[in-house]
């Protein structure tokens, strides 16, 4: 009867362990997601937009498992639109997810299949249940790093294509200093 230390640690916004997979998204990786694509293209393409560390204890697509990830989204804007994640529906659309705020301030942007878009404020300690069939993306509205956690079913998968093609029906922009959801044109 052994007690083992798996040396898998989640502390503050650091996720560490042998099995952690790291992904980076630079401005060059998120072409087309902002309204002002020429403004994005004119910026330093090596600038980080966000980084994700994930623990994948089972193979992607496995029924019955969970994945756990920490996203670090840098502050910045492309034109008047805040830095944000690509955003996705789950490929298995009937899969929900939890997000929670750890550091910084942001908005979780949500959209249903009918194109209704709304937002939830993210801040240290905020907890967000993302129901199935709801697209989700996060924007950093502060001057500091925004860190948030996520936990989702290992068979959820990601449908990035629908958002890449159709986008969300609203964009989060700074209007008179205030983060505001503006209908997409
Ligand atoms: C996965 C979960 C997060 C995102 C991450 C980056 O289901 O929602 O780990 O992958 O926040 O966002 P995106 O939209 O580029 O995957
Ligand atoms: Zn997701």
Short mmCIF file of C-alpha atoms and ligand atoms in Angstrom, two decimals:
data_model
loop_
_atom_site.label_atom_id
_atom_site.label_comp_id
_atom_site.label_asym_id
_atom_site.label_seq_id
_atom_site.Cartn_x
_atom_site.Cartn_y
_atom_site.Cartn_z
CA UNK A 1 0.00 0.00 0.00
CA UNK A 2 2.09 2.83 -1.32
CA UNK A 3 1.42 6.52 -1.19
CA UNK A 4 2.97 8.12 -4.22
CA UNK A 5 3.76 11.71 -5.11
CA UNK A 6 2.81 12.20 -8.75
CA UNK A 7 4.65 15.52 -8.76
CA UNK A 8 1.77 17.07 -10.64
CA UNK A 9 1.22 20.48 -9.10
CA UNK A 10 -1.22 23.31 -9.70
CA UNK A 11 -0.32 26.35 -7.59
CA UNK A 12 -1.32 29.96 -8.24
CA UNK A 13 -1.42 29.91 -12.05
CA UNK A 14 1.42 27.41 -12.51
CA UNK A 15 0.69 23.89 -13.69
CA UNK A 16 3.76 21.69 -13.46
CA UNK A 17 4.52 18.06 -13.96
CA UNK A 18 6.07 15.69 -16.46
CA UNK A 19 2.90 15.23 -18.47
CA UNK A 20 2.10 18.90 -18.97
CA UNK A 21 1.77 19.95 -22.61
CA UNK A 22 2.58 23.56 -23.43
CA UNK A 23 1.12 25.46 -26.41
CA UNK A 24 1.83 28.99 -27.57
CA UNK A 25 -0.30 31.30 -29.66
CA UNK A 26 1.55 34.25 -31.15
CA UNK A 27 -0.11 37.02 -33.14
CA UNK A 28 0.96 35.11 -36.25
CA UNK A 29 -1.14 32.13 -35.08
CA UNK A 30 -4.37 34.05 -34.68
CA UNK A 31 -4.68 35.74 -38.07
CA UNK A 32 -8.24 36.56 -38.98
CA UNK A 33 -9.82 36.56 -35.54
CA UNK A 34 -9.80 40.34 -35.07
CA UNK A 35 -11.99 42.70 -37.02
CA UNK A 36 -9.02 44.86 -38.05
CA UNK A 37 -6.85 42.20 -39.69
CA UNK A 38 -4.51 44.79 -41.23
CA UNK A 39 -3.81 46.20 -37.74
CA UNK A 40 -2.96 42.67 -36.49
CA UNK A 41 -0.75 42.07 -39.54
CA UNK A 42 1.17 45.31 -38.89
CA UNK A 43 2.08 44.27 -35.32
CA UNK A 44 5.06 42.16 -34.19
CA UNK A 45 4.05 38.68 -35.33
CA UNK A 46 6.24 37.06 -32.65
CA UNK A 47 4.33 38.78 -29.85
CA UNK A 48 2.59 36.28 -27.61
CA UNK A 49 -1.19 36.51 -27.46
CA UNK A 50 -1.65 33.53 -25.11
CA UNK A 51 -0.08 30.36 -23.78
CA UNK A 52 -1.81 27.21 -22.55
CA UNK A 53 -0.53 24.46 -20.26
CA UNK A 54 -2.65 21.34 -20.17
CA UNK A 55 -2.76 18.03 -18.38
CA UNK A 56 -4.06 15.32 -20.71
CA UNK A 57 -4.20 12.16 -18.58
CA UNK A 58 -5.98 10.18 -21.32
CA UNK A 59 -5.98 10.27 -25.11
CA UNK A 60 -8.02 13.00 -26.79
CA UNK A 61 -11.44 11.57 -27.64
CA UNK A 62 -11.60 9.24 -24.65
CA UNK A 63 -15.10 8.94 -23.19
CA UNK A 64 -15.18 9.39 -19.44
CA UNK A 65 -11.97 11.34 -18.85
CA UNK A 66 -11.27 14.99 -18.08
CA UNK A 67 -8.71 17.52 -19.27
CA UNK A 68 -7.35 20.40 -17.22
CA UNK A 69 -5.71 23.55 -18.59
CA UNK A 70 -4.39 26.95 -17.57
CA UNK A 71 -4.49 29.75 -20.13
CA UNK A 72 -2.37 32.90 -19.81
CA UNK A 73 -3.72 35.64 -22.01
CA UNK A 74 -1.54 38.72 -22.43
CA UNK A 75 -2.88 42.26 -22.27
CA UNK A 76 -3.14 44.19 -25.51
CA UNK A 77 -5.45 45.33 -28.25
CA UNK A 78 -5.68 45.06 -32.01
CA UNK A 79 -7.19 48.40 -32.89
CA UNK A 80 -9.85 48.81 -30.20
CA UNK A 81 -10.48 45.05 -29.82
CA UNK A 82 -8.95 43.29 -26.82
CA UNK A 83 -6.53 40.37 -27.16
CA UNK A 84 -8.60 37.19 -27.03
CA UNK A 85 -8.48 33.46 -27.55
CA UNK A 86 -9.56 31.96 -30.87
CA UNK A 87 -12.73 30.57 -29.34
CA UNK A 88 -14.53 27.37 -30.22
CA UNK A 89 -17.56 25.17 -29.93
CA UNK A 90 -16.81 21.67 -28.77
CA UNK A 91 -16.71 19.18 -31.63
CA UNK A 92 -18.91 16.93 -29.53
CA UNK A 93 -21.26 19.84 -29.09
CA UNK A 94 -23.07 18.31 -26.14
CA UNK A 95 -20.09 18.81 -23.81
CA UNK A 96 -19.88 21.47 -21.11
CA UNK A 97 -16.83 23.06 -19.46
CA UNK A 98 -15.82 25.03 -16.37
CA UNK A 99 -13.63 28.15 -16.52
CA UNK A 100 -12.41 30.09 -13.49
CA UNK A 101 -10.52 33.32 -13.14
CA UNK A 102 -7.12 33.24 -11.40
CA UNK A 103 -5.33 36.50 -12.24
CA UNK A 104 -6.27 39.70 -14.02
CA UNK A 105 -9.55 40.86 -15.52
CA UNK A 106 -11.35 39.64 -18.57
CA UNK A 107 -14.63 38.80 -20.17
CA UNK A 108 -15.78 35.31 -21.10
CA UNK A 109 -17.68 35.73 -24.37
CA UNK A 110 -20.36 33.12 -24.97
CA UNK A 111 -22.54 32.43 -28.01
CA UNK A 112 -25.36 29.96 -28.53
CA UNK A 113 -26.19 28.17 -31.79
CA UNK A 114 -28.79 30.84 -32.62
CA UNK A 115 -26.09 33.53 -32.58
CA UNK A 116 -27.00 35.14 -29.26
CA UNK A 117 -23.78 36.46 -27.70
CA UNK A 118 -23.25 37.60 -24.12
CA UNK A 119 -20.38 38.05 -21.67
CA UNK A 120 -19.43 37.18 -18.10
CA UNK A 121 -16.87 39.19 -16.14
CA UNK A 122 -13.73 37.22 -15.20
CA UNK A 123 -11.62 38.11 -12.17
CA UNK A 124 -9.67 36.19 -9.52
CA UNK A 125 -12.15 33.71 -8.07
CA UNK A 126 -14.88 34.04 -10.69
CA UNK A 127 -16.37 30.70 -11.71
CA UNK A 128 -18.02 30.05 -15.07
CA UNK A 129 -20.10 27.11 -16.17
CA UNK A 130 -20.15 26.89 -19.95
CA UNK A 131 -23.13 24.74 -20.95
CA UNK A 132 -23.03 22.38 -23.91
CA UNK A 133 -23.63 23.86 -27.41
CA UNK A 134 -22.13 27.21 -26.36
CA UNK A 135 -19.09 28.73 -28.11
CA UNK A 136 -16.58 30.30 -25.75
CA UNK A 137 -13.66 32.72 -25.98
CA UNK A 138 -11.93 34.96 -23.45
CA UNK A 139 -10.72 38.56 -23.84
CA UNK A 140 -8.23 40.29 -21.53
CA UNK A 141 -9.65 43.72 -20.67
CA UNK A 142 -6.93 44.73 -18.18
CA UNK A 143 -3.34 45.95 -18.31
CA UNK A 144 -2.01 42.76 -16.73
CA UNK A 145 -1.79 39.10 -17.59
CA UNK A 146 -5.13 37.27 -17.36
CA UNK A 147 -4.83 33.68 -16.13
CA UNK A 148 -7.75 31.29 -16.03
CA UNK A 149 -8.33 27.61 -15.51
CA UNK A 150 -10.44 25.23 -17.55
CA UNK A 151 -11.72 21.69 -17.07
CA UNK A 152 -13.53 19.82 -19.84
CA UNK A 153 -14.42 16.28 -20.93
CA UNK A 154 -11.69 14.45 -22.82
CA UNK A 155 -14.08 13.54 -25.63
CA UNK A 156 -15.22 17.14 -26.21
CA UNK A 157 -12.79 18.00 -29.01
CA UNK A 158 -12.65 21.46 -30.58
CA UNK A 159 -14.56 22.94 -33.48
CA UNK A 160 -12.52 26.03 -34.39
CA UNK A 161 -13.77 26.05 -37.98
CA UNK A 162 -17.27 27.37 -37.25
CA UNK A 163 -15.86 30.37 -35.38
CA UNK A 164 -13.09 30.93 -37.94
CA UNK A 165 -15.73 31.04 -40.67
CA UNK A 166 -18.69 32.77 -39.02
CA UNK A 167 -17.14 34.42 -35.95
CA UNK A 168 -19.08 35.48 -32.89
CA UNK A 169 -22.01 37.82 -33.49
CA UNK A 170 -20.41 40.44 -31.23
CA UNK A 171 -16.89 41.73 -30.60
CA UNK A 172 -15.47 43.03 -27.33
CA UNK A 173 -14.05 46.50 -27.86
CA UNK A 174 -12.98 49.39 -25.72
CA UNK A 175 -15.55 52.17 -26.08
CA UNK A 176 -14.89 55.35 -24.05
CA UNK A 177 -12.59 53.27 -21.83
CA UNK A 178 -15.25 50.62 -21.15
CA UNK A 179 -15.25 47.00 -22.46
CA UNK A 180 -18.35 46.81 -24.64
CA UNK A 181 -19.89 44.05 -26.77
CA UNK A 182 -20.51 45.49 -30.24
CA UNK A 183 -22.51 43.57 -32.86
CA UNK A 184 -20.19 42.23 -35.58
CA UNK A 185 -20.73 43.64 -39.02
C1 LIG B 1 -10.39 23.85 -24.02
C2 LIG B 1 -10.49 25.08 -23.19
C3 LIG B 1 -9.24 25.98 -23.07
C4 LIG B 1 -8.87 26.66 -24.41
C5 LIG B 1 -7.83 27.76 -24.22
C6 LIG B 1 -7.44 28.46 -25.51
O1 LIG B 1 -11.65 23.29 -24.27
O2 LIG B 1 -11.60 25.83 -23.61
O3 LIG B 1 -8.14 25.27 -22.58
O4 LIG B 1 -8.40 25.72 -25.34
O5 LIG B 1 -8.33 28.72 -23.34
O6 LIG B 1 -8.57 28.88 -26.22
P1 LIG B 1 -8.81 28.35 -27.71
O7 LIG B 1 -10.17 28.86 -28.08
O8 LIG B 1 -7.70 28.90 -28.56
O9 LIG B 1 -8.78 26.85 -27.62
ZN1 LIG B 2 -13.73 24.53 -24.63
#
